[in-house]
Short mmCIF file of C-alpha atoms in Angstrom, two decimals:
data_model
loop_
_atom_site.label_atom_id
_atom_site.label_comp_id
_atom_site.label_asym_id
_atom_site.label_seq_id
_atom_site.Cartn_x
_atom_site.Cartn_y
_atom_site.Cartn_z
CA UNK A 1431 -1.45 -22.55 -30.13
CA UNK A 1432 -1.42 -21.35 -26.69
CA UNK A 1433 -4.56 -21.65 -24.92
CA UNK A 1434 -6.38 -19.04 -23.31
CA UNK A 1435 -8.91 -18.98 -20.17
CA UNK A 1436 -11.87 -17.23 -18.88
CA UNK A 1437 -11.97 -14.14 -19.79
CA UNK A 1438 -8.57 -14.19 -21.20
CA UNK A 1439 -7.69 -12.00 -24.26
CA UNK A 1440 -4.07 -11.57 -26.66
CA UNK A 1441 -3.32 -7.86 -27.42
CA UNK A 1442 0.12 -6.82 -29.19
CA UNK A 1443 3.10 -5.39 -26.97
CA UNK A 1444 4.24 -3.02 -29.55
CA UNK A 1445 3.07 -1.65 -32.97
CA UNK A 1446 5.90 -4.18 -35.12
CA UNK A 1447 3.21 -6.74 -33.76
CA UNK A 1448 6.61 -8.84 -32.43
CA UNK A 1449 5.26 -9.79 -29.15
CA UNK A 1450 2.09 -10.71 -27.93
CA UNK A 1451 0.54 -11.04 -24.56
CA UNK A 1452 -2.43 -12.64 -22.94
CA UNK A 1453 -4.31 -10.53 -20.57
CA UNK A 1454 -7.44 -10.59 -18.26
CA UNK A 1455 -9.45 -7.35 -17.31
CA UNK A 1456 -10.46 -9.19 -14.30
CA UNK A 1457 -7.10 -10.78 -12.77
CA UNK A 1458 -4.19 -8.88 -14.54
CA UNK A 1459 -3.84 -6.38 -17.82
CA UNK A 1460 -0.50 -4.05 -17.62
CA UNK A 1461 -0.72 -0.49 -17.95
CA UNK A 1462 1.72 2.35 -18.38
CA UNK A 1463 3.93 1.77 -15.45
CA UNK A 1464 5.00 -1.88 -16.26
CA UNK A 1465 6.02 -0.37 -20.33
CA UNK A 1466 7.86 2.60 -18.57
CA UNK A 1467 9.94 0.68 -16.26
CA UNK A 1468 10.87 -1.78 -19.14
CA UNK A 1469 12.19 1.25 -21.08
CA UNK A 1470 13.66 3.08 -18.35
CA UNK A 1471 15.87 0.25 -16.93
CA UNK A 1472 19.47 -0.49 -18.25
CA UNK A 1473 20.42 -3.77 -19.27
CA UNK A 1474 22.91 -5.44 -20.34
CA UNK A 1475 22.86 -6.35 -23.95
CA UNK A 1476 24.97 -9.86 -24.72
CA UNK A 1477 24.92 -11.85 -21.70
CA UNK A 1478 24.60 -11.57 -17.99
CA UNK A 1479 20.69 -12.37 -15.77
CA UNK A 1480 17.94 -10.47 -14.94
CA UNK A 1481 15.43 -10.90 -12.30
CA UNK A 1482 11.58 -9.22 -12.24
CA UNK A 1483 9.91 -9.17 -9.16
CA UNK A 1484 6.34 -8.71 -9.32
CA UNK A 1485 5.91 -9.93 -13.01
CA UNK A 1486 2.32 -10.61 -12.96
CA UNK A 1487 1.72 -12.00 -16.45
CA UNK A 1488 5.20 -11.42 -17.58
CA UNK A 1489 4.69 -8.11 -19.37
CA UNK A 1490 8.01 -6.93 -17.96
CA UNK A 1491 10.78 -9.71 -19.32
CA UNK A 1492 8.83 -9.07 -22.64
CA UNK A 1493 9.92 -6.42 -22.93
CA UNK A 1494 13.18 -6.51 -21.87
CA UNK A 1495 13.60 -9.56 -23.62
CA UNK A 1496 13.80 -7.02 -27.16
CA UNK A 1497 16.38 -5.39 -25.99
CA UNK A 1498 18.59 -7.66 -24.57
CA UNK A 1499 19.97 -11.79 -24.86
CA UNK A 1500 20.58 -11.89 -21.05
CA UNK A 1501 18.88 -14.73 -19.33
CA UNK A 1502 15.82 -13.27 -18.01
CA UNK A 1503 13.46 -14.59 -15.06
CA UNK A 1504 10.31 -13.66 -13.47
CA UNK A 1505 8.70 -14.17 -9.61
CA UNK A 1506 5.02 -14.01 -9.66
CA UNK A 1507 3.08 -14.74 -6.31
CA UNK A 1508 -0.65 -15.50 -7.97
CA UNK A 1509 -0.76 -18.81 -9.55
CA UNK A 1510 -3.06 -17.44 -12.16
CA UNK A 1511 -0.52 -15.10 -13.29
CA UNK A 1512 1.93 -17.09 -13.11
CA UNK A 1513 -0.17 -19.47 -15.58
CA UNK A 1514 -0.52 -16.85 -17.77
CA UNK A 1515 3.24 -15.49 -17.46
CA UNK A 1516 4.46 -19.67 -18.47
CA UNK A 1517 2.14 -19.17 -21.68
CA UNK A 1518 3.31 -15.62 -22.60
CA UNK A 1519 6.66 -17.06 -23.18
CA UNK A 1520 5.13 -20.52 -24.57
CA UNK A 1521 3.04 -18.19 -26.83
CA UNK A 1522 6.24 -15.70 -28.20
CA UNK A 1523 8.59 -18.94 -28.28
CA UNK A 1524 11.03 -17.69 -25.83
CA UNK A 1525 11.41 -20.30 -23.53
CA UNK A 1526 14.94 -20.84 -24.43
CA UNK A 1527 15.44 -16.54 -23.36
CA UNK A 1528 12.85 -16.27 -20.44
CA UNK A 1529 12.41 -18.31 -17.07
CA UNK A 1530 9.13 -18.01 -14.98
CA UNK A 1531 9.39 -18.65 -10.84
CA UNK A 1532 6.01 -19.25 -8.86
CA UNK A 1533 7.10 -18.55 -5.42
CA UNK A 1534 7.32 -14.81 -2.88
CA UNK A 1535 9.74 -12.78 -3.52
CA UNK A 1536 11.03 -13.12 0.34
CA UNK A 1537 12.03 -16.56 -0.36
CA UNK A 1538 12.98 -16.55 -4.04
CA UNK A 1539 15.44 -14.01 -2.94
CA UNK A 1540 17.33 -16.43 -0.03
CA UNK A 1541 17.94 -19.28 -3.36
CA UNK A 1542 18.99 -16.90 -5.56
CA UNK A 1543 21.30 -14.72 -3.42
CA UNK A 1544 23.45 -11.79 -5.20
CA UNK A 1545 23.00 -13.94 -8.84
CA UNK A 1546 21.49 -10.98 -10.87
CA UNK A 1547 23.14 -8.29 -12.78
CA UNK A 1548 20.14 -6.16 -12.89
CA UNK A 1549 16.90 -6.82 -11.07
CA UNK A 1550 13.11 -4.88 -11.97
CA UNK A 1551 10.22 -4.57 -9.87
CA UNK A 1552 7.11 -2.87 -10.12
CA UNK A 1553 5.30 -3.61 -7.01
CA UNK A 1554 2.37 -2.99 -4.70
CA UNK A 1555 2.10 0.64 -4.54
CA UNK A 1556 -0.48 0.64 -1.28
CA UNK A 1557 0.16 -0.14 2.06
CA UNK A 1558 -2.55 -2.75 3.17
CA UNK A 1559 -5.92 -0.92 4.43
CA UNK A 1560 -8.77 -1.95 5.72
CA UNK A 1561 -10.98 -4.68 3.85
CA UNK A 1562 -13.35 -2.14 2.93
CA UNK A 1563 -10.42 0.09 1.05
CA UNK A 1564 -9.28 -2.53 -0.68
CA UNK A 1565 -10.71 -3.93 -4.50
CA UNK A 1566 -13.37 -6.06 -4.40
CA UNK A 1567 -10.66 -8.16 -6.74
CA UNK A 1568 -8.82 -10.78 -5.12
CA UNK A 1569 -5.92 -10.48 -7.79
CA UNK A 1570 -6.58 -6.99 -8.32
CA UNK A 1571 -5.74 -6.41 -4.46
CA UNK A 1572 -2.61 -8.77 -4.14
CA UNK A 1573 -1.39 -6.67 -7.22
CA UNK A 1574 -1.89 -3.55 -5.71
CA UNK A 1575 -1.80 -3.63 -2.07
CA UNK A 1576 1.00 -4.97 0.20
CA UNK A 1577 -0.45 -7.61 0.78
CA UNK A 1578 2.19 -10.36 0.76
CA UNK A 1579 5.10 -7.82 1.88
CA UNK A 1580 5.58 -4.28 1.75
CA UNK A 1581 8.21 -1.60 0.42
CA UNK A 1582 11.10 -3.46 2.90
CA UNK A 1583 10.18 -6.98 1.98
CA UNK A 1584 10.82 -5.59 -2.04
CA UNK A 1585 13.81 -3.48 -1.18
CA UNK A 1586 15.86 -6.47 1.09
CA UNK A 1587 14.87 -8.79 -1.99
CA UNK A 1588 16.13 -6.82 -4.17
CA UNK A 1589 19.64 -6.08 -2.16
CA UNK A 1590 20.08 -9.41 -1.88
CA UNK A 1591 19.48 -10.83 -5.62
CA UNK A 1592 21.31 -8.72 -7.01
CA UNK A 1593 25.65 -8.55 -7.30
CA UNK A 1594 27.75 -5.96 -5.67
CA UNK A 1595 27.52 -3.16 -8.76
CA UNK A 1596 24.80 -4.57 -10.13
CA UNK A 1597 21.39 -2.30 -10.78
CA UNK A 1598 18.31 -2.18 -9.65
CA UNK A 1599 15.12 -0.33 -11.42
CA UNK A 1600 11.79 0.36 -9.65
CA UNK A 1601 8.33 1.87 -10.40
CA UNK A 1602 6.55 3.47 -7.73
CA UNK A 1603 4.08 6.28 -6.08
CA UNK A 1604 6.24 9.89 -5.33
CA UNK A 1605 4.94 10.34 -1.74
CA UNK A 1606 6.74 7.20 -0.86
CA UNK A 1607 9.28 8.81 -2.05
CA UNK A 1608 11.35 9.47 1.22
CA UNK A 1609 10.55 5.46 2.75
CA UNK A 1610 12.05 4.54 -0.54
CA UNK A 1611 15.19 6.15 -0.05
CA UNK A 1612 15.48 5.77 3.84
CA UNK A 1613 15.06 2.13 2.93
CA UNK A 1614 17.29 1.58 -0.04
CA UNK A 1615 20.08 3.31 2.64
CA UNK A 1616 19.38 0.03 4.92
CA UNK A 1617 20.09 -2.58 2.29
CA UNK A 1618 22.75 -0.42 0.13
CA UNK A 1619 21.33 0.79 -2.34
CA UNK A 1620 22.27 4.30 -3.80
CA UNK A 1621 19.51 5.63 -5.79
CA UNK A 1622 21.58 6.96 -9.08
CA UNK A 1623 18.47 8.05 -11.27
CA UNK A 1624 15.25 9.57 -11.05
CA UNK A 1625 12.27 9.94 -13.76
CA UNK A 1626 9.27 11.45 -12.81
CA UNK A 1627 5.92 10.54 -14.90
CA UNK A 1628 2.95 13.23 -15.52
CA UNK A 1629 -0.20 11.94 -17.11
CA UNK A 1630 0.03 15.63 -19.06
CA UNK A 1631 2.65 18.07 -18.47
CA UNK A 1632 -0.10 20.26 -16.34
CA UNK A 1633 -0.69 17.20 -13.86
CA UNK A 1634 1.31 16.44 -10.87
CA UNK A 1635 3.80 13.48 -11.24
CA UNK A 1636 1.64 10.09 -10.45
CA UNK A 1637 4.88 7.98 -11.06
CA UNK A 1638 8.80 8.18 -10.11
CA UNK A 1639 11.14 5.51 -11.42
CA UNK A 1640 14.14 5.52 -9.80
CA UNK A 1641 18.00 3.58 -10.03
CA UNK A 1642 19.59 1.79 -7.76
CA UNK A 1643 23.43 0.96 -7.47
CA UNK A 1644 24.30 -2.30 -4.83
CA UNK A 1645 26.90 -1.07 -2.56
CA UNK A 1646 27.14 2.22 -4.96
CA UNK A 1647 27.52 6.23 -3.70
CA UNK A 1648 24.77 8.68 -3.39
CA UNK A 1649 24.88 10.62 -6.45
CA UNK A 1650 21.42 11.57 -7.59
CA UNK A 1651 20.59 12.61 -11.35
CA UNK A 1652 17.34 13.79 -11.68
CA UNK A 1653 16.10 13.40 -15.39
CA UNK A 1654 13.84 15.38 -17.31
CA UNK A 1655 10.37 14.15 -16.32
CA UNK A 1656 8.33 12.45 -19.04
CA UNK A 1657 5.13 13.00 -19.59
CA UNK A 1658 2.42 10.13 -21.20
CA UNK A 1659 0.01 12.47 -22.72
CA UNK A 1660 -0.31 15.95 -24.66
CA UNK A 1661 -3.04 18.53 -23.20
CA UNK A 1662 -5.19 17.15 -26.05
CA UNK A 1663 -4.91 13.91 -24.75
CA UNK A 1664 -2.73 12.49 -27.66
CA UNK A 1665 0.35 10.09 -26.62
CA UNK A 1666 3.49 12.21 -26.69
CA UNK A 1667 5.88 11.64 -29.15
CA UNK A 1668 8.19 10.02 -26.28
CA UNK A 1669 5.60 7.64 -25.22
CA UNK A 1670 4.81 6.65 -28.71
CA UNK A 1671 8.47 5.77 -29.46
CA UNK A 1672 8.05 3.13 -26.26
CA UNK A 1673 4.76 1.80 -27.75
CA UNK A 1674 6.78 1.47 -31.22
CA UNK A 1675 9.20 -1.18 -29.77
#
């Protein structure tokens, strides 16, 4: 048994009940960006290492860890979630598949240079405002303010984890948008694909995922944009086939 803390609770990842995760509603519970990045990023399937930036409690290489046998690692800033990241794996036995780092990404990435066939992060989407703007949340802030780093700290980390060719996979807000791509230019990274995410098809996108290629060309595919609920409020069919595993 794993043990659990506070206000600390285990939901299922997917329907198959095949992984489980602990979660908090006061320091860290993942919502529909962290399952939509997970599906939208490539892996490779037999071999090779992955790196997740941002992993919080590890919701991210739990994912990915279904669809691939790559060596998979995680860098989470917050001791707490990084607590709770060490028993995720502990609790779905996949210590032998999944690695957890407690460390910033800015450093992580100098140890680990160009060692990653695919990297993931879902970071901060909010530049740091004023006290007053920010959640009254300690670990609700870190998670969601740029805090410890902001969209250049994530984008040089990335660069320089991962290999020549390699990808990298992002979730993020589409009116930063234009810094994203001004910055991947500065640390090579050609931005290959492009999802955008609607709530409901009759809502404006509140999401973009997006593709990188290290040291890659510019040669953007825009992909049908996906949308997480019907009018009725219903998951979609596509968004029900993620929740399926």
């Amino acid at each position: 048994m794993v043990e659990l803390k506070g206000d600390e609770r285990i939901d299922f990842l997917f329907t198959d009940d095949e992984r489980q995760v602990i979660q908090s509603p006061s320091a860290f519970a993942f919502s529909a960006d962290a399952v939509l990045l997970a599906d939208f990023t490539y892996l490779p399937i037999k071999r090779g290492r992955v790196m997740d930036l941002c992993t919080g409690n590890g919701v991210i290489p739990l994912y990915l860890s279904k669809r691939s046998n790559a060596s998979i690692y995680g860098v989470e800033i917050q001791e707490r979630l990084y607590d709770m990241a060490l028993r995720n794996v502990k609790l779905n036995e996949l210590e032998d598949h999944i690695e957890m780092i407690h460390g910033d990404l800015r450093e992580v990435s100098k140890q680990y240079n160009q060692q990653f066939d695919v990297v993931t992060c879902n970071p901060p989407y909010f530049k740091t405002a004023s006290k007053e703007k920010q959640n009254n949340n300690d670990y609700l802030t870190i998670a969601r303010h740029e805090i410890y780093g902001g969209l250049t700290d994530v984008l040089q980390a990335c660069s320089r984890l991962v290999k020549s060719g390699g990808k990298v996979s992002m979730v993020h807000r589409p009116n930063r948008l234009v810094e994203i791509m001004t910055l991947a230019e500065t640390y090579k990274l050609a931005i290959k694909r492009l999802k955008f995410v609607h709530a409901k098809p009759s809502r404006d996108a509140t999401m973009v995922l997006i593709e990188f290629l290290k040291d890659g060309k510019s040669d953007i595919k825009v992909e049908p944009p996906f949308y997480i609920h019907q009018e009725n409020g219903a998951y979609t069919d596509a968004m029900k086939a993620i929740l399926h595993g």
